[in-house]
Short mmCIF file of C-alpha atoms in Angstrom, two decimals:
data_model
loop_
_atom_site.label_atom_id
_atom_site.label_comp_id
_atom_site.label_asym_id
_atom_site.label_seq_id
_atom_site.Cartn_x
_atom_site.Cartn_y
_atom_site.Cartn_z
CA MET A 6 55.15 -9.37 -202.15
CA GLY A 7 52.86 -12.02 -202.44
CA GLY A 8 48.85 -11.68 -202.09
CA THR A 9 46.65 -10.59 -204.62
CA HIS A 10 44.13 -8.99 -202.47
CA ARG A 11 43.45 -7.23 -199.14
CA ILE A 12 41.12 -8.57 -196.44
CA GLU A 13 40.16 -6.01 -193.31
CA VAL A 14 39.87 -7.50 -189.87
CA SER A 15 40.03 -6.42 -186.39
CA ARG A 16 42.44 -7.20 -183.46
CA GLU A 17 39.44 -9.25 -181.95
CA GLN A 18 39.39 -11.41 -184.87
CA VAL A 19 43.18 -11.88 -185.36
CA MET A 20 44.03 -12.47 -181.12
CA ALA A 21 40.32 -15.56 -181.65
CA TYR A 22 42.18 -16.86 -185.07
CA ARG A 23 45.92 -17.28 -182.80
CA VAL A 24 44.16 -19.08 -180.27
CA ALA A 25 42.57 -21.37 -182.51
CA VAL A 26 45.90 -22.64 -184.26
CA HIS A 27 47.93 -22.54 -181.13
CA GLY A 28 46.64 -26.36 -179.57
CA PHE A 29 44.60 -24.73 -176.34
CA GLU A 30 41.89 -26.58 -177.30
CA ARG A 31 43.79 -29.93 -176.38
CA SER A 32 42.03 -32.36 -179.09
CA VAL A 33 45.73 -33.59 -180.15
CA SER A 34 49.17 -34.58 -178.83
CA ASP A 35 50.92 -33.52 -181.29
CA PRO A 36 49.66 -29.85 -182.52
CA ASP A 37 50.93 -27.83 -185.47
CA VAL A 38 52.32 -24.91 -183.69
CA LEU A 39 55.20 -27.71 -182.91
CA ALA A 40 56.21 -26.61 -186.31
CA MET A 41 57.80 -23.73 -184.54
CA GLY A 42 59.22 -25.41 -182.16
CA VAL A 43 58.68 -24.64 -178.28
CA GLN A 44 61.35 -22.16 -177.00
CA ASP A 45 62.77 -23.34 -173.10
CA THR A 46 63.72 -20.06 -171.46
CA PRO A 47 63.68 -19.93 -168.25
CA SER A 48 64.83 -23.61 -168.35
CA GLY A 49 61.30 -26.06 -167.86
CA SER A 50 58.78 -23.91 -169.51
CA ALA A 51 58.55 -25.53 -172.71
CA ARG A 52 56.99 -28.32 -170.41
CA GLN A 53 54.85 -25.92 -169.11
CA ALA A 54 53.41 -24.45 -172.83
CA LEU A 55 53.10 -28.31 -173.77
CA ALA A 56 50.94 -28.77 -170.50
CA ALA A 57 48.77 -25.58 -171.39
CA ARG A 58 48.00 -27.86 -174.77
CA ARG A 59 48.08 -31.47 -173.04
CA SER A 60 50.74 -32.00 -176.01
CA SER A 61 53.26 -35.36 -175.59
CA LEU A 62 57.02 -34.66 -175.14
CA VAL A 63 57.74 -37.72 -177.40
CA GLY A 64 60.12 -37.46 -180.32
CA LEU A 65 61.01 -33.36 -179.03
CA GLU A 66 64.64 -33.00 -178.70
CA ARG A 67 66.17 -29.95 -177.17
CA VAL A 68 68.25 -27.43 -178.96
CA TRP A 69 69.52 -23.61 -179.63
CA SER A 70 67.48 -22.97 -182.27
CA PHE A 71 65.88 -19.59 -183.08
CA ARG A 72 68.43 -16.71 -182.37
CA GLY A 73 70.16 -19.34 -180.14
CA ALA A 74 67.55 -20.21 -177.28
CA PRO A 75 66.71 -23.52 -176.01
CA HIS A 76 63.96 -24.91 -178.23
CA LEU A 77 62.30 -28.30 -178.06
CA HIS A 78 61.50 -29.38 -181.45
CA ARG A 79 60.20 -32.82 -183.15
CA ARG A 80 63.51 -34.38 -183.78
CA THR A 81 62.91 -35.64 -187.36
CA GLU A 82 62.63 -32.22 -188.53
CA LEU A 83 65.78 -31.18 -187.53
CA PRO A 84 67.96 -31.44 -190.80
CA VAL A 85 64.98 -29.71 -192.81
CA LEU A 86 65.34 -27.01 -190.00
CA ALA A 87 68.87 -26.28 -189.67
CA ALA A 88 68.76 -25.98 -193.34
CA ALA A 89 65.62 -23.37 -192.95
CA LEU A 90 67.70 -21.05 -189.92
CA TRP A 91 71.05 -21.66 -192.17
CA PRO A 92 71.55 -17.92 -193.15
CA VAL A 93 70.60 -16.99 -196.79
CA ASP A 94 73.85 -14.64 -197.35
CA ASP A 95 76.66 -12.53 -195.49
CA ALA A 96 74.32 -9.54 -195.03
CA ASP A 97 71.73 -12.01 -193.17
CA ALA A 98 75.13 -13.53 -191.07
CA THR A 99 76.48 -10.56 -189.91
CA ALA A 100 72.87 -9.64 -189.00
CA ARG A 101 72.68 -12.15 -186.49
CA ILE A 102 75.76 -12.02 -184.64
CA SER A 103 76.80 -8.21 -184.94
CA THR A 104 77.94 -7.24 -181.31
CA THR A 105 80.42 -5.40 -179.99
CA LEU A 106 82.28 -8.21 -178.73
CA ILE A 107 82.96 -9.62 -182.50
CA LYS A 108 82.71 -6.16 -184.68
CA GLU A 109 85.28 -7.91 -187.10
CA GLY A 110 84.56 -11.14 -187.03
CA ALA A 111 80.71 -10.68 -187.98
CA GLN A 112 81.85 -9.13 -191.10
CA LEU A 113 82.89 -12.91 -191.92
CA GLY A 114 78.88 -13.37 -192.02
CA VAL A 115 78.01 -17.50 -193.23
CA ARG A 116 82.16 -18.07 -192.95
CA ALA A 117 81.76 -17.32 -189.47
CA PHE A 118 78.42 -20.32 -189.07
CA GLN A 119 80.24 -22.02 -191.40
CA VAL A 120 83.34 -22.40 -189.08
CA THR A 121 81.30 -22.35 -185.76
CA ALA A 122 79.22 -25.29 -186.44
CA GLU A 123 82.20 -27.32 -188.07
CA ALA A 124 84.04 -26.82 -185.16
CA LEU A 125 81.37 -27.82 -182.74
CA ARG A 126 80.41 -31.00 -184.37
CA SER A 127 83.67 -32.44 -184.30
CA VAL A 128 84.07 -31.68 -180.82
CA VAL A 129 80.72 -33.06 -179.23
CA THR A 130 81.35 -36.66 -179.85
CA GLY A 131 79.58 -37.39 -176.49
CA PRO A 132 78.60 -35.14 -173.38
CA MET A 133 80.23 -32.31 -172.63
CA SER A 134 80.01 -29.66 -170.64
CA LYS A 135 78.85 -26.38 -172.08
CA GLY A 136 82.40 -24.87 -171.08
CA GLU A 137 84.62 -27.87 -172.36
CA VAL A 138 82.72 -27.53 -175.58
CA SER A 139 83.21 -23.43 -175.01
CA THR A 140 86.93 -23.54 -174.53
CA ALA A 141 87.98 -26.37 -177.88
CA VAL A 142 85.67 -24.44 -180.14
CA SER A 143 87.23 -21.18 -179.03
CA ALA A 144 90.62 -22.57 -179.97
CA ALA A 145 89.32 -23.81 -183.03
CA VAL A 146 87.74 -20.46 -184.29
CA PRO A 147 89.20 -17.47 -185.96
CA GLU A 148 90.81 -15.49 -183.44
CA SER A 149 88.22 -12.47 -184.41
CA LEU A 150 85.12 -14.33 -183.58
CA THR A 151 86.72 -14.54 -179.92
CA HIS A 152 86.59 -12.35 -177.10
CA TRP A 153 88.96 -11.39 -173.96
CA CYS A 154 87.48 -12.60 -170.97
CA ALA A 155 89.73 -10.79 -167.69
CA PRO A 156 88.13 -13.05 -165.17
CA CYS A 157 88.96 -16.16 -166.45
CA GLY A 158 92.00 -14.79 -168.32
CA ALA A 159 91.02 -16.74 -171.80
CA ARG A 160 89.96 -15.55 -175.41
CA HIS A 161 85.93 -16.55 -175.66
CA ILE A 162 83.78 -17.50 -178.61
CA SER A 163 81.18 -15.01 -178.94
CA GLY A 164 77.95 -16.55 -176.69
CA LEU A 165 75.32 -15.38 -179.50
CA LEU A 166 77.36 -16.76 -182.38
CA PHE A 167 78.20 -20.35 -180.44
CA GLN A 168 74.30 -20.95 -179.73
CA GLN A 169 73.26 -19.87 -182.82
CA ALA A 170 75.44 -22.62 -184.28
CA GLY A 171 73.92 -25.24 -181.99
CA ILE A 172 71.60 -26.74 -184.49
CA PHE A 173 73.45 -26.61 -187.39
CA ALA A 174 76.29 -29.01 -186.05
CA GLY A 175 73.81 -31.23 -184.62
CA VAL A 176 74.16 -30.83 -180.73
CA ALA A 177 71.67 -31.57 -178.68
CA VAL A 178 71.03 -29.37 -175.02
CA GLY A 179 70.49 -30.92 -172.31
CA ALA A 180 71.33 -30.59 -168.12
CA GLU A 181 72.89 -32.76 -165.46
CA ALA A 182 73.42 -31.38 -161.48
CA GLY A 183 72.69 -27.77 -162.55
CA ARG A 184 75.29 -27.49 -165.58
CA THR A 185 74.39 -27.14 -169.58
CA VAL A 186 75.59 -30.45 -171.08
CA LEU A 187 75.68 -30.80 -174.94
CA SER A 188 75.56 -33.66 -177.00
CA PRO A 189 75.35 -35.14 -180.59
CA VAL A 190 71.92 -35.36 -181.28
CA GLY A 191 70.14 -38.90 -181.96
CA GLU A 192 70.45 -39.11 -185.78
CA ARG A 193 73.67 -36.74 -186.85
CA PHE A 194 73.39 -34.72 -190.10
CA PRO A 195 75.80 -32.67 -192.11
CA VAL A 196 76.07 -29.33 -191.53
CA PRO A 197 74.34 -27.50 -193.99
CA THR A 198 76.41 -25.78 -196.95
CA ALA A 199 73.11 -23.62 -197.93
CA ALA A 200 69.79 -22.15 -197.01
CA ALA A 201 67.38 -23.88 -198.04
CA GLU A 202 63.16 -23.29 -197.63
CA THR A 203 64.05 -20.16 -195.76
CA SER A 204 60.01 -18.99 -196.32
CA ALA A 205 58.95 -22.40 -195.09
CA VAL A 206 60.18 -20.78 -191.37
CA ILE A 207 58.18 -17.20 -192.25
CA ARG A 208 55.22 -18.87 -193.16
CA ALA A 209 55.26 -21.08 -190.09
CA TYR A 210 55.81 -17.69 -188.54
CA LEU A 211 52.37 -16.11 -189.98
CA SER A 212 50.44 -19.28 -190.02
CA PHE A 213 50.47 -18.81 -185.82
CA LEU A 214 51.61 -15.68 -185.36
CA GLY A 215 49.98 -13.90 -188.22
CA PRO A 216 48.65 -11.39 -189.85
CA ALA A 217 52.19 -10.54 -189.64
CA THR A 218 54.91 -8.43 -191.43
CA PRO A 219 58.88 -8.88 -192.43
CA ALA A 220 59.37 -6.65 -189.54
CA ASP A 221 57.82 -9.07 -187.10
CA VAL A 222 59.41 -12.10 -189.14
CA ALA A 223 62.57 -10.33 -188.73
CA LYS A 224 62.49 -9.57 -184.99
CA TYR A 225 62.07 -13.27 -184.18
CA LEU A 226 64.71 -14.50 -186.71
CA GLY A 227 67.14 -11.69 -185.10
CA THR A 228 67.82 -10.51 -188.48
CA LYS A 229 67.00 -7.54 -190.68
CA PRO A 230 63.59 -6.87 -192.89
CA ALA A 231 65.65 -6.77 -196.19
CA VAL A 232 66.70 -10.18 -195.34
CA VAL A 233 63.16 -11.55 -195.05
CA LYS A 234 61.17 -9.46 -197.84
CA ALA A 235 64.13 -11.67 -200.00
CA VAL A 236 62.65 -14.95 -198.91
CA TRP A 237 59.20 -13.70 -198.41
CA PRO A 238 56.48 -16.68 -199.41
CA ASP A 239 54.35 -15.97 -202.39
CA ASP A 240 51.19 -17.94 -201.22
CA VAL A 241 50.18 -15.27 -198.91
CA THR A 242 47.48 -12.85 -198.73
CA GLU A 243 47.71 -9.10 -197.70
CA VAL A 244 45.40 -8.42 -194.87
CA GLY A 245 44.44 -4.94 -193.16
CA VAL A 246 44.94 -5.51 -188.70
CA ASP A 247 42.63 -2.38 -187.84
CA GLY A 248 43.64 -1.11 -190.80
CA LYS A 249 47.27 -1.60 -190.77
CA LYS A 250 49.26 -3.77 -193.32
CA ALA A 251 50.00 -7.30 -192.60
CA TRP A 252 50.19 -11.10 -194.32
CA LEU A 253 48.89 -13.91 -193.54
CA PRO A 254 49.29 -17.53 -195.61
CA THR A 255 46.33 -17.73 -198.26
CA SER A 256 45.51 -21.08 -196.94
CA ALA A 257 44.54 -19.50 -193.92
CA VAL A 258 42.59 -17.05 -194.18
CA GLU A 259 39.28 -18.68 -194.11
CA ALA A 260 40.00 -19.98 -190.42
CA LEU A 261 40.66 -16.26 -189.91
CA LEU A 262 37.50 -15.09 -191.06
CA SER A 263 35.83 -17.68 -189.62
CA ALA A 264 37.71 -17.51 -185.96
CA LYS A 265 35.38 -17.31 -182.60
CA SER A 266 36.82 -16.64 -178.92
CA ALA A 267 37.12 -19.51 -177.09
CA GLY A 268 35.64 -19.64 -173.62
CA LEU A 269 38.82 -20.97 -172.26
CA VAL A 270 41.46 -20.72 -169.18
CA ARG A 271 44.95 -20.95 -169.61
CA LEU A 272 48.49 -20.25 -167.39
CA LEU A 273 50.57 -19.98 -170.12
CA PRO A 274 54.45 -19.74 -169.24
CA PRO A 275 57.45 -17.21 -169.77
CA GLY A 276 58.29 -17.86 -173.74
CA ASP A 277 55.33 -19.62 -174.76
CA PRO A 278 54.93 -20.01 -178.56
CA PHE A 279 51.60 -17.62 -178.36
CA LEU A 280 53.88 -15.19 -176.46
CA GLN A 281 56.43 -15.07 -179.32
CA ALA A 282 54.44 -12.84 -181.31
CA ARG A 283 56.45 -9.44 -181.93
CA ASP A 284 53.39 -7.35 -182.46
CA ARG A 285 53.23 -7.17 -178.52
CA GLY A 286 51.63 -3.75 -178.65
CA LEU A 287 48.91 -6.00 -180.76
CA VAL A 288 48.81 -8.73 -178.36
CA VAL A 289 48.51 -6.52 -175.34
CA PRO A 290 47.21 -3.23 -176.30
CA VAL A 291 48.52 -1.55 -173.13
CA LYS A 292 51.73 -0.41 -172.32
CA SER A 293 52.07 -0.58 -169.04
CA ARG A 294 50.93 -4.49 -169.00
CA GLU A 295 53.05 -5.42 -172.08
CA ARG A 296 56.07 -4.26 -170.35
CA GLU A 297 55.16 -6.77 -167.22
CA ILE A 298 54.68 -9.45 -169.09
CA TRP A 299 57.73 -9.18 -171.75
CA ARG A 300 60.47 -8.42 -168.97
CA ALA A 301 63.86 -8.52 -169.85
CA ILE A 302 64.92 -10.82 -166.78
CA GLY A 303 62.55 -12.75 -164.85
CA GLY A 304 59.23 -12.00 -166.98
CA PRO A 305 56.13 -14.06 -165.30
CA GLY A 306 53.49 -16.15 -166.95
CA ALA A 307 50.27 -15.16 -168.40
CA LEU A 308 46.78 -15.69 -167.89
CA LEU A 309 44.75 -16.14 -171.26
CA VAL A 310 41.03 -16.07 -170.92
CA GLY A 311 39.44 -16.87 -174.15
CA SER A 312 41.53 -15.13 -176.56
CA GLU A 313 42.91 -12.05 -174.01
CA ILE A 314 45.93 -11.84 -171.55
CA LEU A 315 44.19 -11.14 -168.87
CA GLY A 316 46.73 -10.83 -165.66
CA THR A 317 49.92 -12.43 -164.97
CA TRP A 318 51.15 -15.25 -162.65
CA ARG A 319 53.65 -16.95 -160.79
CA ALA A 320 54.59 -19.88 -159.06
CA ARG A 321 56.88 -20.88 -156.49
CA ALA A 322 58.18 -24.55 -155.14
CA ALA A 323 57.30 -25.17 -151.27
CA GLY A 324 58.28 -28.43 -150.61
CA ARG A 325 56.04 -30.51 -152.34
CA ARG A 326 53.73 -28.08 -152.67
CA LEU A 327 53.44 -25.76 -155.66
CA ASP A 328 52.40 -21.85 -154.29
CA LEU A 329 50.95 -20.33 -157.51
CA THR A 330 49.71 -16.81 -157.37
CA VAL A 331 47.43 -14.86 -160.09
CA THR A 332 47.51 -11.41 -160.98
CA PRO A 333 44.36 -9.84 -162.72
CA PHE A 334 45.06 -7.15 -164.55
CA ALA A 335 41.11 -6.03 -163.84
CA ALA A 336 38.30 -7.81 -162.45
CA LEU A 337 37.99 -11.25 -163.95
CA PRO A 338 34.81 -12.27 -165.88
CA SER A 339 32.42 -14.61 -164.14
CA GLY A 340 33.07 -17.94 -164.04
CA VAL A 341 37.13 -18.07 -164.55
CA GLY A 342 37.17 -19.31 -161.05
CA ALA A 343 37.03 -23.09 -161.70
CA GLY A 344 39.08 -22.98 -165.07
CA LEU A 345 41.79 -21.34 -162.57
CA ASP A 346 41.64 -24.25 -160.35
CA ALA A 347 42.24 -26.50 -163.15
CA GLU A 348 44.57 -25.18 -164.54
CA ALA A 349 46.47 -24.56 -161.85
CA ALA A 350 47.05 -28.33 -161.32
CA VAL A 351 47.82 -28.65 -164.99
CA VAL A 352 50.68 -26.40 -163.89
CA ALA A 353 52.10 -28.33 -160.71
CA SER A 354 51.58 -31.66 -162.22
CA ALA A 355 54.11 -30.64 -164.97
CA ARG A 356 56.73 -29.15 -162.63
CA GLY A 357 56.39 -32.01 -160.68
CA ALA A 358 54.41 -30.99 -157.82
CA ALA A 359 52.41 -33.32 -155.41
CA ASP A 360 49.67 -30.71 -154.67
CA VAL A 361 48.89 -26.60 -155.65
CA LEU A 362 47.83 -23.70 -153.81
CA LEU A 363 46.35 -21.10 -155.79
CA ARG A 364 45.91 -17.41 -154.97
CA ILE A 365 44.06 -14.32 -156.85
CA SER A 366 46.33 -11.42 -155.57
CA GLN A 367 43.85 -7.77 -155.88
#
């Protein structure tokens, strides 16, 4: 693995660095963190993540990408991203889709992705409902990639494989009348035949959520650490974070060492790029708070103050008004109130509300 020497930094230094590189200072409309994409789970959260950075939606496309989850990505970068996300080998492919539903089919490795992506591309020639596409693709792939659904009385392709293949097929993911609609991306590209520049994806993770380890990156990609180590970039430096070994792109070391906590307040939605870090215990050192933020279902948003997560928030529509409740973990520092008022208005605007009522739960 790359790196020629090791530097030592504290957790606080790492958090200040991550805040600095995530675009929260709102100086540009197209922040560098878009290289990772912005997850849109739950639907609409990506718009709020972009609003937290005052970023533009122009030029972005919603596709299934990392782990098969919907993300907003720069449209022009989709062909390169697809090649970078293509499985590097059969072991990688199997690790990404290994479930009891298609235990035998997962052993097809890269071929499972190839046949599914080609079937998706062939089927989706115009806007179609997800159900229609799934039915057609299920009939076109090997039976071992499907499973029996008793309620439907039919065989369905594994959802994990189906959605991970979406970006390779050049399929955009939209919504219409409460249903998922799939359509070809504006400028379609061929299904990849081999992985290319996978190390660039790893480098992007290290740049925005580093210093990090191969195990962290593997969790993010949905694969095994051995796969990540095989394509680990060379231009990285070993960093000790409170004594634990991790890596950062060498070009980012100076920014890490000079980072200082900024006096900002941001309301981050569930799935925000900042919350995609797999070293969650570093981001939120208190275990009970970590469990609250990263709930498996129905997780809240996170209150970022300076470079620390100091609470959670939730919002619900009340007519044209948005009711937004912030629940701090402890008493908030003085001066945060004004920042919260401003950020509540940002969230309301992103959600199309005419007004917002902010409450701070004690």
